[in-house]
């Protein structure tokens, strides 16, 4: 048996592959649920009810999905150009730190600017911080051939240590009773809530708009065409006259900025300040979401909602039937593996070798 590259992937197969991966995942994880002694149907029903069964559950799912959409987009756009950004977690934290630095009340005071100017400046600072962080890794790859997987992964730890130092030092909130927590941003800079008595904020709208904009750019824009060409074959793209270096750096800037915006959203939309446990791994989850979506920006929205629903719903499921919440991590991991296998068979077919 051997794998043979298909001349063209079927559009129907591309649509059905993620659905088949999800169905297989639910079936495979049902075995684990049954092994744990819980009723399979009721367990999955509780996950769905915990994620969508009430106004509060839905709002929590949307709140959790907001940073996941942005980190998923960050990974998707980078992977499209074969720039493997594993550092979205660090870019998220650096974006959040920059947002607090610009919008925070340092010793009771901060930048004295009108809100109409201060809010865009805070958002820009967060996006710029994430972009600069990834541009460094992209430059090392282009100039010296340094593997960006290594540099972006290591930068996560460096950024977390830097943020920890800042939260215990210059940016520590003196009113936090010794807790490593940054100063709060000005109340007028917080993102407005989309639903009353919920945590769903305007960052969700920003994430959806950016997903649509990226899809349009990739589908119809010249930069999107160059991005796909570089990702398909950088040497051929350079031979055809495309500015591969400029495209890769532009892709890095967009990807890092998106991850930085996820950090801005968590500070300005949800918490109001920065802590070291602000993200439960949104940057790493973005890799899974991007792969589940097949690097499609609109698919990232659906994938992020799926992952957010599993994570939120697992909490109520665990309380009701006693299955550990780690089941959510298993479901997400199995979904990623299933999607990779499904994606493989949309591009290749199995051929039997002649005896």
PDB file of N, CA, C and O in Angstrom, residues 22 26 43-53 56-69 282 285 289 292 300-318 325 327-329 331-332:
ATOM      1  N   UNK A  22     -14.906  15.202  13.996  1.00  0.00           N
ATOM      2  CA  UNK A  22     -15.656  15.444  15.241  1.00  0.00           C
ATOM      3  C   UNK A  22     -16.475  14.217  15.624  1.00  0.00           C
ATOM      4  O   UNK A  22     -16.506  13.801  16.793  1.00  0.00           O
ATOM      5  N   UNK A  26     -16.047  12.022  19.073  1.00  0.00           N
ATOM      6  CA  UNK A  26     -17.105  11.754  20.056  1.00  0.00           C
ATOM      7  C   UNK A  26     -17.282  10.248  20.258  1.00  0.00           C
ATOM      8  O   UNK A  26     -17.514   9.786  21.383  1.00  0.00           O
ATOM      9  N   UNK A  43     -23.672  12.036  29.552  1.00  0.00           N
ATOM     10  CA  UNK A  43     -22.439  12.823  29.691  1.00  0.00           C
ATOM     11  C   UNK A  43     -22.332  13.858  28.578  1.00  0.00           C
ATOM     12  O   UNK A  43     -22.055  15.041  28.828  1.00  0.00           O
ATOM     13  N   UNK A  44     -22.564  13.419  27.343  1.00  0.00           N
ATOM     14  CA  UNK A  44     -22.487  14.371  26.231  1.00  0.00           C
ATOM     15  C   UNK A  44     -23.608  15.409  26.320  1.00  0.00           C
ATOM     16  O   UNK A  44     -23.420  16.585  25.965  1.00  0.00           O
ATOM     17  N   UNK A  45     -24.782  14.983  26.779  1.00  0.00           N
ATOM     18  CA  UNK A  45     -25.879  15.943  26.934  1.00  0.00           C
ATOM     19  C   UNK A  45     -25.529  17.002  27.980  1.00  0.00           C
ATOM     20  O   UNK A  45     -25.851  18.189  27.814  1.00  0.00           O
ATOM     21  N   UNK A  46     -24.859  16.565  29.045  1.00  0.00           N
ATOM     22  CA  UNK A  46     -24.461  17.528  30.078  1.00  0.00           C
ATOM     23  C   UNK A  46     -23.408  18.507  29.563  1.00  0.00           C
ATOM     24  O   UNK A  46     -23.415  19.689  29.929  1.00  0.00           O
ATOM     25  N   UNK A  47     -22.496  18.010  28.706  1.00  0.00           N
ATOM     26  CA  UNK A  47     -21.501  18.923  28.118  1.00  0.00           C
ATOM     27  C   UNK A  47     -22.208  19.976  27.261  1.00  0.00           C
ATOM     28  O   UNK A  47     -21.910  21.176  27.348  1.00  0.00           O
ATOM     29  N   UNK A  48     -23.158  19.510  26.426  1.00  0.00           N
ATOM     30  CA  UNK A  48     -23.885  20.464  25.575  1.00  0.00           C
ATOM     31  C   UNK A  48     -24.716  21.430  26.409  1.00  0.00           C
ATOM     32  O   UNK A  48     -24.763  22.633  26.126  1.00  0.00           O
ATOM     33  N   UNK A  49     -25.352  20.912  27.466  1.00  0.00           N
ATOM     34  CA  UNK A  49     -26.167  21.776  28.320  1.00  0.00           C
ATOM     35  C   UNK A  49     -25.286  22.778  29.073  1.00  0.00           C
ATOM     36  O   UNK A  49     -25.652  23.951  29.218  1.00  0.00           O
ATOM     37  N   UNK A  50     -24.110  22.310  29.518  1.00  0.00           N
ATOM     38  CA  UNK A  50     -23.207  23.207  30.238  1.00  0.00           C
ATOM     39  C   UNK A  50     -22.636  24.293  29.348  1.00  0.00           C
ATOM     40  O   UNK A  50     -22.235  25.353  29.836  1.00  0.00           O
ATOM     41  N   UNK A  51     -22.598  24.029  28.033  1.00  0.00           N
ATOM     42  CA  UNK A  51     -22.028  25.012  27.109  1.00  0.00           C
ATOM     43  C   UNK A  51     -23.081  25.926  26.496  1.00  0.00           C
ATOM     44  O   UNK A  51     -22.804  27.112  26.241  1.00  0.00           O
ATOM     45  N   UNK A  52     -24.295  25.382  26.246  1.00  0.00           N
ATOM     46  CA  UNK A  52     -25.317  26.167  25.531  1.00  0.00           C
ATOM     47  C   UNK A  52     -26.686  26.156  26.215  1.00  0.00           C
ATOM     48  O   UNK A  52     -27.620  26.759  25.710  1.00  0.00           O
ATOM     49  N   UNK A  53     -26.810  25.454  27.344  1.00  0.00           N
ATOM     50  CA  UNK A  53     -28.138  25.212  27.899  1.00  0.00           C
ATOM     51  C   UNK A  53     -28.787  26.363  28.630  1.00  0.00           C
ATOM     52  O   UNK A  53     -29.954  26.255  29.033  1.00  0.00           O
ATOM     53  N   UNK A  56     -26.407  31.988  30.830  1.00  0.00           N
ATOM     54  CA  UNK A  56     -25.097  32.070  31.470  1.00  0.00           C
ATOM     55  C   UNK A  56     -24.090  31.135  30.779  1.00  0.00           C
ATOM     56  O   UNK A  56     -22.942  31.518  30.517  1.00  0.00           O
ATOM     57  N   UNK A  57     -24.535  29.903  30.480  1.00  0.00           N
ATOM     58  CA  UNK A  57     -23.634  28.938  29.836  1.00  0.00           C
ATOM     59  C   UNK A  57     -23.185  29.447  28.467  1.00  0.00           C
ATOM     60  O   UNK A  57     -21.994  29.375  28.120  1.00  0.00           O
ATOM     61  N   UNK A  58     -24.135  29.974  27.692  1.00  0.00           N
ATOM     62  CA  UNK A  58     -23.797  30.483  26.362  1.00  0.00           C
ATOM     63  C   UNK A  58     -22.827  31.659  26.461  1.00  0.00           C
ATOM     64  O   UNK A  58     -21.870  31.759  25.680  1.00  0.00           O
ATOM     65  N   UNK A  59     -23.070  32.544  27.426  1.00  0.00           N
ATOM     66  CA  UNK A  59     -22.183  33.706  27.563  1.00  0.00           C
ATOM     67  C   UNK A  59     -20.775  33.273  27.962  1.00  0.00           C
ATOM     68  O   UNK A  59     -19.786  33.841  27.495  1.00  0.00           O
ATOM     69  N   UNK A  60     -20.667  32.257  28.815  1.00  0.00           N
ATOM     70  CA  UNK A  60     -19.345  31.778  29.201  1.00  0.00           C
ATOM     71  C   UNK A  60     -18.623  31.123  28.019  1.00  0.00           C
ATOM     72  O   UNK A  60     -17.415  31.272  27.861  1.00  0.00           O
ATOM     73  N   UNK A  61     -19.374  30.399  27.201  1.00  0.00           N
ATOM     74  CA  UNK A  61     -18.765  29.792  26.013  1.00  0.00           C
ATOM     75  C   UNK A  61     -18.250  30.860  25.054  1.00  0.00           C
ATOM     76  O   UNK A  61     -17.139  30.754  24.526  1.00  0.00           O
ATOM     77  N   UNK A  62     -19.048  31.906  24.839  1.00  0.00           N
ATOM     78  CA  UNK A  62     -18.614  32.981  23.937  1.00  0.00           C
ATOM     79  C   UNK A  62     -17.419  33.735  24.517  1.00  0.00           C
ATOM     80  O   UNK A  62     -16.514  34.141  23.785  1.00  0.00           O
ATOM     81  N   UNK A  63     -17.430  33.915  25.839  1.00  0.00           N
ATOM     82  CA  UNK A  63     -16.295  34.599  26.482  1.00  0.00           C
ATOM     83  C   UNK A  63     -15.021  33.793  26.320  1.00  0.00           C
ATOM     84  O   UNK A  63     -13.956  34.336  26.014  1.00  0.00           O
ATOM     85  N   UNK A  64     -15.133  32.478  26.528  1.00  0.00           N
ATOM     86  CA  UNK A  64     -13.958  31.609  26.379  1.00  0.00           C
ATOM     87  C   UNK A  64     -13.510  31.533  24.916  1.00  0.00           C
ATOM     88  O   UNK A  64     -12.321  31.394  24.638  1.00  0.00           O
ATOM     89  N   UNK A  65     -14.483  31.636  23.985  1.00  0.00           N
ATOM     90  CA  UNK A  65     -14.146  31.496  22.559  1.00  0.00           C
ATOM     91  C   UNK A  65     -13.406  32.718  22.017  1.00  0.00           C
ATOM     92  O   UNK A  65     -12.660  32.598  21.040  1.00  0.00           O
ATOM     93  N   UNK A  66     -13.587  33.884  22.645  1.00  0.00           N
ATOM     94  CA  UNK A  66     -13.001  35.114  22.092  1.00  0.00           C
ATOM     95  C   UNK A  66     -11.481  35.046  21.962  1.00  0.00           C
ATOM     96  O   UNK A  66     -10.940  35.248  20.855  1.00  0.00           O
ATOM     97  N   UNK A  67     -10.725  34.775  23.031  1.00  0.00           N
ATOM     98  CA  UNK A  67      -9.265  34.666  22.830  1.00  0.00           C
ATOM     99  C   UNK A  67      -8.873  33.464  21.973  1.00  0.00           C
ATOM    100  O   UNK A  67      -7.845  33.508  21.279  1.00  0.00           O
ATOM    101  N   UNK A  68      -9.706  32.405  22.006  1.00  0.00           N
ATOM    102  CA  UNK A  68      -9.379  31.229  21.189  1.00  0.00           C
ATOM    103  C   UNK A  68      -9.482  31.542  19.701  1.00  0.00           C
ATOM    104  O   UNK A  68      -8.703  31.031  18.890  1.00  0.00           O
ATOM    105  N   UNK A  69     -10.459  32.369  19.323  1.00  0.00           N
ATOM    106  CA  UNK A  69     -10.573  32.759  17.910  1.00  0.00           C
ATOM    107  C   UNK A  69      -9.321  33.521  17.477  1.00  0.00           C
ATOM    108  O   UNK A  69      -8.734  33.255  16.419  1.00  0.00           O
ATOM    109  N   UNK A 282      -4.393  29.473  26.121  1.00  0.00           N
ATOM    110  CA  UNK A 282      -5.084  29.890  24.898  1.00  0.00           C
ATOM    111  C   UNK A 282      -4.148  29.861  23.691  1.00  0.00           C
ATOM    112  O   UNK A 282      -4.563  29.538  22.577  1.00  0.00           O
ATOM    113  N   UNK A 285      -3.737  26.289  22.595  1.00  0.00           N
ATOM    114  CA  UNK A 285      -5.010  25.823  22.030  1.00  0.00           C
ATOM    115  C   UNK A 285      -5.233  26.394  20.633  1.00  0.00           C
ATOM    116  O   UNK A 285      -5.903  25.772  19.801  1.00  0.00           O
ATOM    117  N   UNK A 289      -6.836  24.687  17.270  1.00  0.00           N
ATOM    118  CA  UNK A 289      -7.983  25.290  16.579  1.00  0.00           C
ATOM    119  C   UNK A 289      -7.657  25.556  15.112  1.00  0.00           C
ATOM    120  O   UNK A 289      -8.484  25.294  14.222  1.00  0.00           O
ATOM    121  N   UNK A 292      -7.680  22.216  13.324  1.00  0.00           N
ATOM    122  CA  UNK A 292      -9.052  21.715  13.177  1.00  0.00           C
ATOM    123  C   UNK A 292      -9.783  22.445  12.061  1.00  0.00           C
ATOM    124  O   UNK A 292     -10.616  21.868  11.360  1.00  0.00           O
ATOM    125  N   UNK A 300     -11.887  28.759  11.696  1.00  0.00           N
ATOM    126  CA  UNK A 300     -11.321  28.999  13.024  1.00  0.00           C
ATOM    127  C   UNK A 300     -12.424  29.400  14.012  1.00  0.00           C
ATOM    128  O   UNK A 300     -12.405  28.989  15.177  1.00  0.00           O
ATOM    129  N   UNK A 301     -13.383  30.186  13.547  1.00  0.00           N
ATOM    130  CA  UNK A 301     -14.479  30.614  14.434  1.00  0.00           C
ATOM    131  C   UNK A 301     -15.260  29.392  14.923  1.00  0.00           C
ATOM    132  O   UNK A 301     -15.542  29.247  16.127  1.00  0.00           O
ATOM    133  N   UNK A 302     -15.602  28.493  13.984  1.00  0.00           N
ATOM    134  CA  UNK A 302     -16.345  27.287  14.366  1.00  0.00           C
ATOM    135  C   UNK A 302     -15.510  26.396  15.276  1.00  0.00           C
ATOM    136  O   UNK A 302     -16.009  25.852  16.272  1.00  0.00           O
ATOM    137  N   UNK A 303     -14.230  26.245  14.962  1.00  0.00           N
ATOM    138  CA  UNK A 303     -13.359  25.398  15.789  1.00  0.00           C
ATOM    139  C   UNK A 303     -13.207  25.973  17.194  1.00  0.00           C
ATOM    140  O   UNK A 303     -13.214  25.228  18.184  1.00  0.00           O
ATOM    141  N   UNK A 304     -13.059  27.284  17.281  1.00  0.00           N
ATOM    142  CA  UNK A 304     -12.909  27.912  18.599  1.00  0.00           C
ATOM    143  C   UNK A 304     -14.175  27.732  19.436  1.00  0.00           C
ATOM    144  O   UNK A 304     -14.104  27.481  20.646  1.00  0.00           O
ATOM    145  N   UNK A 305     -15.324  27.853  18.795  1.00  0.00           N
ATOM    146  CA  UNK A 305     -16.579  27.639  19.528  1.00  0.00           C
ATOM    147  C   UNK A 305     -16.675  26.188  20.004  1.00  0.00           C
ATOM    148  O   UNK A 305     -17.144  25.917  21.117  1.00  0.00           O
ATOM    149  N   UNK A 306     -16.253  25.245  19.154  1.00  0.00           N
ATOM    150  CA  UNK A 306     -16.273  23.826  19.532  1.00  0.00           C
ATOM    151  C   UNK A 306     -15.385  23.582  20.748  1.00  0.00           C
ATOM    152  O   UNK A 306     -15.804  22.957  21.735  1.00  0.00           O
ATOM    153  N   UNK A 307     -14.155  24.084  20.687  1.00  0.00           N
ATOM    154  CA  UNK A 307     -13.218  23.873  21.804  1.00  0.00           C
ATOM    155  C   UNK A 307     -13.714  24.577  23.062  1.00  0.00           C
ATOM    156  O   UNK A 307     -13.675  24.012  24.168  1.00  0.00           O
ATOM    157  N   UNK A 308     -14.205  25.810  22.906  1.00  0.00           N
ATOM    158  CA  UNK A 308     -14.715  26.543  24.076  1.00  0.00           C
ATOM    159  C   UNK A 308     -15.905  25.818  24.702  1.00  0.00           C
ATOM    160  O   UNK A 308     -16.016  25.730  25.933  1.00  0.00           O
ATOM    161  N   UNK A 309     -16.785  25.287  23.861  1.00  0.00           N
ATOM    162  CA  UNK A 309     -17.960  24.573  24.376  1.00  0.00           C
ATOM    163  C   UNK A 309     -17.538  23.317  25.141  1.00  0.00           C
ATOM    164  O   UNK A 309     -18.095  23.011  26.205  1.00  0.00           O
ATOM    165  N   UNK A 310     -16.552  22.605  24.617  1.00  0.00           N
ATOM    166  CA  UNK A 310     -16.068  21.400  25.309  1.00  0.00           C
ATOM    167  C   UNK A 310     -15.472  21.772  26.662  1.00  0.00           C
ATOM    168  O   UNK A 310     -15.746  21.129  27.694  1.00  0.00           O
ATOM    169  N   UNK A 311     -14.649  22.830  26.682  1.00  0.00           N
ATOM    170  CA  UNK A 311     -13.990  23.218  27.928  1.00  0.00           C
ATOM    171  C   UNK A 311     -14.989  23.711  28.971  1.00  0.00           C
ATOM    172  O   UNK A 311     -14.898  23.376  30.154  1.00  0.00           O
ATOM    173  N   UNK A 312     -15.953  24.523  28.538  1.00  0.00           N
ATOM    174  CA  UNK A 312     -16.942  25.059  29.482  1.00  0.00           C
ATOM    175  C   UNK A 312     -17.912  23.961  29.916  1.00  0.00           C
ATOM    176  O   UNK A 312     -18.238  23.830  31.102  1.00  0.00           O
ATOM    177  N   UNK A 313     -18.377  23.168  28.950  1.00  0.00           N
ATOM    178  CA  UNK A 313     -19.346  22.121  29.272  1.00  0.00           C
ATOM    179  C   UNK A 313     -18.779  21.026  30.145  1.00  0.00           C
ATOM    180  O   UNK A 313     -19.505  20.387  30.920  1.00  0.00           O
ATOM    181  N   UNK A 314     -17.465  20.802  30.067  1.00  0.00           N
ATOM    182  CA  UNK A 314     -16.852  19.735  30.859  1.00  0.00           C
ATOM    183  C   UNK A 314     -16.959  20.008  32.356  1.00  0.00           C
ATOM    184  O   UNK A 314     -17.014  19.065  33.159  1.00  0.00           O
ATOM    185  N   UNK A 315     -16.998  21.274  32.742  1.00  0.00           N
ATOM    186  CA  UNK A 315     -17.099  21.595  34.172  1.00  0.00           C
ATOM    187  C   UNK A 315     -18.411  21.097  34.767  1.00  0.00           C
ATOM    188  O   UNK A 315     -18.434  20.438  35.811  1.00  0.00           O
ATOM    189  N   UNK A 316     -19.524  21.401  34.103  1.00  0.00           N
ATOM    190  CA  UNK A 316     -20.821  20.957  34.626  1.00  0.00           C
ATOM    191  C   UNK A 316     -20.971  19.444  34.491  1.00  0.00           C
ATOM    192  O   UNK A 316     -21.591  18.785  35.338  1.00  0.00           O
ATOM    193  N   UNK A 317     -20.407  18.871  33.430  1.00  0.00           N
ATOM    194  CA  UNK A 317     -20.433  17.418  33.272  1.00  0.00           C
ATOM    195  C   UNK A 317     -19.719  16.727  34.427  1.00  0.00           C
ATOM    196  O   UNK A 317     -20.208  15.741  34.986  1.00  0.00           O
ATOM    197  N   UNK A 318     -18.566  17.272  34.801  1.00  0.00           N
ATOM    198  CA  UNK A 318     -17.785  16.658  35.876  1.00  0.00           C
ATOM    199  C   UNK A 318     -18.542  16.697  37.202  1.00  0.00           C
ATOM    200  O   UNK A 318     -18.529  15.731  37.967  1.00  0.00           O
ATOM    201  N   UNK A 325     -12.652  16.469  34.498  1.00  0.00           N
ATOM    202  CA  UNK A 325     -12.674  17.493  33.442  1.00  0.00           C
ATOM    203  C   UNK A 325     -11.545  17.299  32.432  1.00  0.00           C
ATOM    204  O   UNK A 325     -11.554  17.921  31.372  1.00  0.00           O
ATOM    205  N   UNK A 327     -11.308  15.024  30.609  1.00  0.00           N
ATOM    206  CA  UNK A 327     -11.934  14.482  29.401  1.00  0.00           C
ATOM    207  C   UNK A 327     -11.988  15.554  28.306  1.00  0.00           C
ATOM    208  O   UNK A 327     -11.851  15.233  27.122  1.00  0.00           O
ATOM    209  N   UNK A 328     -12.173  16.813  28.692  1.00  0.00           N
ATOM    210  CA  UNK A 328     -12.219  17.889  27.699  1.00  0.00           C
ATOM    211  C   UNK A 328     -10.900  17.976  26.941  1.00  0.00           C
ATOM    212  O   UNK A 328     -10.882  18.122  25.711  1.00  0.00           O
ATOM    213  N   UNK A 329      -9.786  17.865  27.662  1.00  0.00           N
ATOM    214  CA  UNK A 329      -8.479  17.915  26.997  1.00  0.00           C
ATOM    215  C   UNK A 329      -8.298  16.719  26.065  1.00  0.00           C
ATOM    216  O   UNK A 329      -7.722  16.845  24.979  1.00  0.00           O
ATOM    217  N   UNK A 331     -10.719  15.085  24.529  1.00  0.00           N
ATOM    218  CA  UNK A 331     -11.580  15.291  23.350  1.00  0.00           C
ATOM    219  C   UNK A 331     -10.897  16.225  22.356  1.00  0.00           C
ATOM    220  O   UNK A 331     -10.862  15.960  21.146  1.00  0.00           O
ATOM    221  N   UNK A 332     -10.333  17.316  22.856  1.00  0.00           N
ATOM    222  CA  UNK A 332      -9.671  18.276  21.959  1.00  0.00           C
ATOM    223  C   UNK A 332      -8.462  17.631  21.284  1.00  0.00           C
ATOM    224  O   UNK A 332      -8.237  17.807  20.077  1.00  0.00           O
TER     225      UNK A 332
END
